mmCIF file of C-alpha atoms in Angstrom:
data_model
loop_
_atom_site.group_PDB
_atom_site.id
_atom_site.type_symbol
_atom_site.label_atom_id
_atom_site.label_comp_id
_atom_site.label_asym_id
_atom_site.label_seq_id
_atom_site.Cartn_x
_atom_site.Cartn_y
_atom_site.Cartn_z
ATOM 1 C CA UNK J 22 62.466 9.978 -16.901
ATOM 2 C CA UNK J 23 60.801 7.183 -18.411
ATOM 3 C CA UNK J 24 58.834 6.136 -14.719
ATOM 4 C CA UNK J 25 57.131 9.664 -15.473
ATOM 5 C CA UNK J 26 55.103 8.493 -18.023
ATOM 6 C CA UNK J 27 54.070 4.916 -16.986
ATOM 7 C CA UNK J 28 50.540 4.287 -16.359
ATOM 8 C CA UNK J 29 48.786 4.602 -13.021
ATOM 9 C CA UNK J 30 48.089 1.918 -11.047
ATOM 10 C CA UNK J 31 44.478 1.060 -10.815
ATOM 11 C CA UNK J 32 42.505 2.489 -8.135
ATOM 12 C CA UNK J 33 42.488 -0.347 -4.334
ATOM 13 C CA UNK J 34 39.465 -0.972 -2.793
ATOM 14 C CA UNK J 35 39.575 1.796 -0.244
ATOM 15 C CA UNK J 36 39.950 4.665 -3.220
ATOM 16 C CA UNK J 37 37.004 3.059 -5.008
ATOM 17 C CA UNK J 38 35.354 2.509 -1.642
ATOM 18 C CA UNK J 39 35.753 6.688 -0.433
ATOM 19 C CA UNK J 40 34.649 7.380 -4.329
ATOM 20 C CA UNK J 41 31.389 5.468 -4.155
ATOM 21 C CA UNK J 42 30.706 7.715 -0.214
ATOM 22 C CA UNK J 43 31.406 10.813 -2.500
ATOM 23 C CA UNK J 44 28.960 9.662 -5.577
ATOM 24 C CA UNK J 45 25.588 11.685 -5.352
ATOM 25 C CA UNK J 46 24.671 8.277 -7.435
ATOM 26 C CA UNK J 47 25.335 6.191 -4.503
ATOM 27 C CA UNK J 48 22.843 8.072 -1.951
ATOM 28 C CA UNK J 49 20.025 8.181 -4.843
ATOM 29 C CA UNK J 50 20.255 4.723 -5.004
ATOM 30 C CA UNK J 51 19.821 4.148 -1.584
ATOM 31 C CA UNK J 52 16.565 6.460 -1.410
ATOM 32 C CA UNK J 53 14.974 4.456 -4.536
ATOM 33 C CA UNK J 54 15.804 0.882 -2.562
ATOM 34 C CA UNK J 55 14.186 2.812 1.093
ATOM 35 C CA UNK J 56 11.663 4.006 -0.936
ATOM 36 C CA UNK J 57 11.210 1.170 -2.198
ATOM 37 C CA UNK J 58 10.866 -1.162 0.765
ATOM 38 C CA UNK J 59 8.162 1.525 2.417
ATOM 39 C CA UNK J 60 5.909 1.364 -0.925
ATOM 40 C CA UNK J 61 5.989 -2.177 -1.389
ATOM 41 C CA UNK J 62 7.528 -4.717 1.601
ATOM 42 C CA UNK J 63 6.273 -2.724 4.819
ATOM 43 C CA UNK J 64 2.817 -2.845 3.495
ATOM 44 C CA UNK J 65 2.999 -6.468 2.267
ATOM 45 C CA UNK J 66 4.342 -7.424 5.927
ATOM 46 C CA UNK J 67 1.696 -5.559 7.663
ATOM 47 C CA UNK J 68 -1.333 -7.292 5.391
ATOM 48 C CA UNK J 69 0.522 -10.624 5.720
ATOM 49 C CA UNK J 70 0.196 -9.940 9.588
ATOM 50 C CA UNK J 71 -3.155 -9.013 9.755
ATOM 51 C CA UNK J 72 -4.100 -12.198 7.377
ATOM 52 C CA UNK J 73 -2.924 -14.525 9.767
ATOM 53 C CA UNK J 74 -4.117 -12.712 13.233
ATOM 54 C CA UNK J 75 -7.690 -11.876 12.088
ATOM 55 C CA UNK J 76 -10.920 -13.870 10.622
ATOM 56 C CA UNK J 77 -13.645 -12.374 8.974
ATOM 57 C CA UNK J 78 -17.124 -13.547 9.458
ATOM 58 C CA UNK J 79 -19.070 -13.871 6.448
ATOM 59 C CA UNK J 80 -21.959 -15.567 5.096
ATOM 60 C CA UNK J 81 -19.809 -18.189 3.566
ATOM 61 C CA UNK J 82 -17.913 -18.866 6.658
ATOM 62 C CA UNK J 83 -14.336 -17.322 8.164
ATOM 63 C CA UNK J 84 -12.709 -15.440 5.344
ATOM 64 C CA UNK J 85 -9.418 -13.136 5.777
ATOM 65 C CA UNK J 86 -8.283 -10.021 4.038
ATOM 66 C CA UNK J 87 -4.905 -10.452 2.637
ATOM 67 C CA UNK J 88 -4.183 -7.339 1.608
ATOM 68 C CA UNK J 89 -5.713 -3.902 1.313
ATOM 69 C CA UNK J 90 -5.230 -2.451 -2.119
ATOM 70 C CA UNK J 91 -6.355 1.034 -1.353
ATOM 71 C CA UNK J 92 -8.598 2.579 1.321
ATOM 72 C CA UNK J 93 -11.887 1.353 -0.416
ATOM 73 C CA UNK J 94 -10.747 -2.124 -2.079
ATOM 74 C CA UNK J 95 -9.210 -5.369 -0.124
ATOM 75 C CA UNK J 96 -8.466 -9.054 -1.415
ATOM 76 C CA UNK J 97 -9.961 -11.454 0.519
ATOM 77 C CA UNK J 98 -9.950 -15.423 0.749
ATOM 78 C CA UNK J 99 -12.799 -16.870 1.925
ATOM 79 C CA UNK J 100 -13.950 -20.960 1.541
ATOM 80 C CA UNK J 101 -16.082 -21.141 -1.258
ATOM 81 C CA UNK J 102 -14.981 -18.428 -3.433
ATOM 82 C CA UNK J 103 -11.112 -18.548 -3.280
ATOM 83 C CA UNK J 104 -9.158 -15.204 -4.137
ATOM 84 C CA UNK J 105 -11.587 -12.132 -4.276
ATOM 85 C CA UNK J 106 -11.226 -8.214 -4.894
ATOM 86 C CA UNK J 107 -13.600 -6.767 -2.891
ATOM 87 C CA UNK J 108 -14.733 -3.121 -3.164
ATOM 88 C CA UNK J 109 -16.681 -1.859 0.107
ATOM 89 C CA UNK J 110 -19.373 0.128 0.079
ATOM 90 C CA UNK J 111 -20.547 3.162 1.668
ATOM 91 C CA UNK J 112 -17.464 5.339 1.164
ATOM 92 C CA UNK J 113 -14.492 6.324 -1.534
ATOM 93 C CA UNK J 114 -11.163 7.002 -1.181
ATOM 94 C CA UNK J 115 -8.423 8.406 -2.940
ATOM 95 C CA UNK J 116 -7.091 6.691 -5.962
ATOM 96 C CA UNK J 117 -3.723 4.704 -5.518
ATOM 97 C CA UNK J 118 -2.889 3.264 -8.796
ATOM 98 C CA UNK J 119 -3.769 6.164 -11.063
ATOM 99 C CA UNK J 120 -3.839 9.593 -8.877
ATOM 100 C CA UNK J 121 -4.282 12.861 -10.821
ATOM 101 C CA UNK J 122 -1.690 14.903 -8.356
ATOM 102 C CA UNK J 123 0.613 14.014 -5.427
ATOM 103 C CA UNK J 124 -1.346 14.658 -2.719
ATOM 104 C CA UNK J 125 -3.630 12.539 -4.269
ATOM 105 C CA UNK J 126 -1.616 9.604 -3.987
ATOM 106 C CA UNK J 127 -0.123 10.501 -0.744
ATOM 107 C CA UNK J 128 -4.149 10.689 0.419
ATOM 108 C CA UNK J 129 -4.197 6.920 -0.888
ATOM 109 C CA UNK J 130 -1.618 6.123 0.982
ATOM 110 C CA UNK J 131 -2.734 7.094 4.224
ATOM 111 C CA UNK J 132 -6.125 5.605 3.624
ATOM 112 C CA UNK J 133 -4.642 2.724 3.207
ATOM 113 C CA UNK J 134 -2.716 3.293 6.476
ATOM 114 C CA UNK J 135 -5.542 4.153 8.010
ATOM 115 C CA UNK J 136 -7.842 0.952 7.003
ATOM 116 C CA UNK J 137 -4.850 -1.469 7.920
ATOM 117 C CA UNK J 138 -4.794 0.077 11.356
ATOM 118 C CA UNK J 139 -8.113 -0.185 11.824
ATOM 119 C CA UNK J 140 -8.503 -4.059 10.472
ATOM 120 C CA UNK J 141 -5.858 -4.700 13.009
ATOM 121 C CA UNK J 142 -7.014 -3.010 15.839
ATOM 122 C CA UNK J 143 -10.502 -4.418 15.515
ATOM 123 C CA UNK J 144 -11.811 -7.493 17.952
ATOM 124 C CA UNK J 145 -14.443 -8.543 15.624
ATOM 125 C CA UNK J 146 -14.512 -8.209 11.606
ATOM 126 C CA UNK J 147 -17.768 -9.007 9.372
ATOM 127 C CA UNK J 148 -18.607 -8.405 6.311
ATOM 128 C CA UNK J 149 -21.639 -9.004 4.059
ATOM 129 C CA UNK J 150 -21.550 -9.317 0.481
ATOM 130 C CA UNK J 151 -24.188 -7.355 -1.959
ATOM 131 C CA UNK J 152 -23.305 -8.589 -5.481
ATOM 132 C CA UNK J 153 -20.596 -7.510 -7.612
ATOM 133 C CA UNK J 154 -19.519 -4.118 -9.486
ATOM 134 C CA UNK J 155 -18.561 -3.705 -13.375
ATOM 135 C CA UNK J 156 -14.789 -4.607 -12.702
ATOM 136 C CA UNK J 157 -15.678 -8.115 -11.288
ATOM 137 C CA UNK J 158 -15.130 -6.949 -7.691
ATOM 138 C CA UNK J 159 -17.449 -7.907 -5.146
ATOM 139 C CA UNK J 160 -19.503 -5.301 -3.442
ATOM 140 C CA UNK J 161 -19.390 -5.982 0.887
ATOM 141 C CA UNK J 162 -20.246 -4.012 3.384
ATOM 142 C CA UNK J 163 -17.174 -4.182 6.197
ATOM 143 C CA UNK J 164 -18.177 -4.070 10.146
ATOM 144 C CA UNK J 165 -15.232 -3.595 12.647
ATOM 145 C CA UNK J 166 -16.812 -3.939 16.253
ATOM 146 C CA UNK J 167 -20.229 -3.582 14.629
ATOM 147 C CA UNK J 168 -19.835 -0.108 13.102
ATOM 148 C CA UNK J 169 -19.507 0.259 9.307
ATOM 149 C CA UNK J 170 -15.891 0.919 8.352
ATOM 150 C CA UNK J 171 -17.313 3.805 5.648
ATOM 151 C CA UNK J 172 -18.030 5.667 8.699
ATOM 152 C CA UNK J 173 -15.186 5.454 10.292
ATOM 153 C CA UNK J 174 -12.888 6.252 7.751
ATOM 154 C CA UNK J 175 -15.076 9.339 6.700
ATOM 155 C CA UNK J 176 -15.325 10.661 10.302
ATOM 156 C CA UNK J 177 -11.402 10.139 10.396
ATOM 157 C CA UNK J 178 -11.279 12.301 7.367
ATOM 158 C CA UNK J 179 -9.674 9.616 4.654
ATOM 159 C CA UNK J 180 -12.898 9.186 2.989
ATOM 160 C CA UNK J 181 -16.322 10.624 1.597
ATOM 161 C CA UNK J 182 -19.442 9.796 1.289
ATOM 162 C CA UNK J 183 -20.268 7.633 -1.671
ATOM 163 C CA UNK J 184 -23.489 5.512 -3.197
ATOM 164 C CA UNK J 185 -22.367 5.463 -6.753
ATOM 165 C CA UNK J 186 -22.503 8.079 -9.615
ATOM 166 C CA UNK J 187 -19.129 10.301 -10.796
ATOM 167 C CA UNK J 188 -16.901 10.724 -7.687
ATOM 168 C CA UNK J 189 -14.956 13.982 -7.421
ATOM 169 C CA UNK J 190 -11.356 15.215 -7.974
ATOM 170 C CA UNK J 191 -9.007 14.712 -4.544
ATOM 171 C CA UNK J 192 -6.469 17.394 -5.747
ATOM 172 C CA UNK J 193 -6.797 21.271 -4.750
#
């Protein structure tokens, strides 16, 4: 009677394999690392792209955006000035980095879509730079194929109209 009451043997690796498959932890896990990889690495590889395909012209000679941090905002590195945020004018988009709702954010995102497709699609880039704003950012005005990118992002509905002033709420 006594092999009754001996302890189990511990689990093989094909028990603890099936009993990770059957963990709702395991699958949750998996959406946080997808999720993951869209917010942060697809975007970085499509910027990264798009930095070494496409010059901007610019008063102080070939620059290229490295990365667009929203729908309204890209980093740029251009020859005299290094590194620079730069905030376009004409237009404002959703906020990314501190949305008031959901659909706010998801409204960022797609602007931000929607500006990366458009850098990349573009044969000629230019941009001209009007000063700087209260963050440090400089101010530019952004040309794709000679027509202002505010426009085009307002007529493709990720944008609106903006000169300044209190912008308004993106949710409801």
């Amino acid at each position: 009677m006594r092999w009754l009451f001996r302890p189990a043997r511990p689990a093989g690796p094909v028990t603890r394999g099936l009993r990770r498959l059957a963990s709702p932890r395991f699958y949750l896990k998996g959406v946080m690392v997808l999720g993951l990889g869209g917010l942060v690495l697809v975007p970085t590889i499509a910027d990264l792209v798009n930095a070494g395909m496409k010059t901007v012209a610019s008063d102080q000679g070939d620059c290229r955006i490295i990365r667009v941090v929203d729908g309204d905002t890209v980093s740029l590195i251009c020859p005299e000035d290094g590194m620079v945020s730069a905030r376009i004018l004409g237009f404002d988009t959703p906020e990314k980095y501190a949305p008031q709702c959901l659909a706010e954010f998801v409204a960022a995102e797609q602007a931000s879509w929607a500006l990366r497709t458009m850098i990349q699609k573009a044969d000629r880039i230019s941009l001209a730079q009007e000063g700087t704003d209260q963050y440090g950012r400089s101010l530019v005005r952004l040309e794709l194929d000679g027509v202002d990118v505010g426009r085009l992002m307002i007529r493709a509905g990720h944008a609106r109209q903006y000169g300044g002033g209190l912008r308004g709420s993106w949710c409801g």
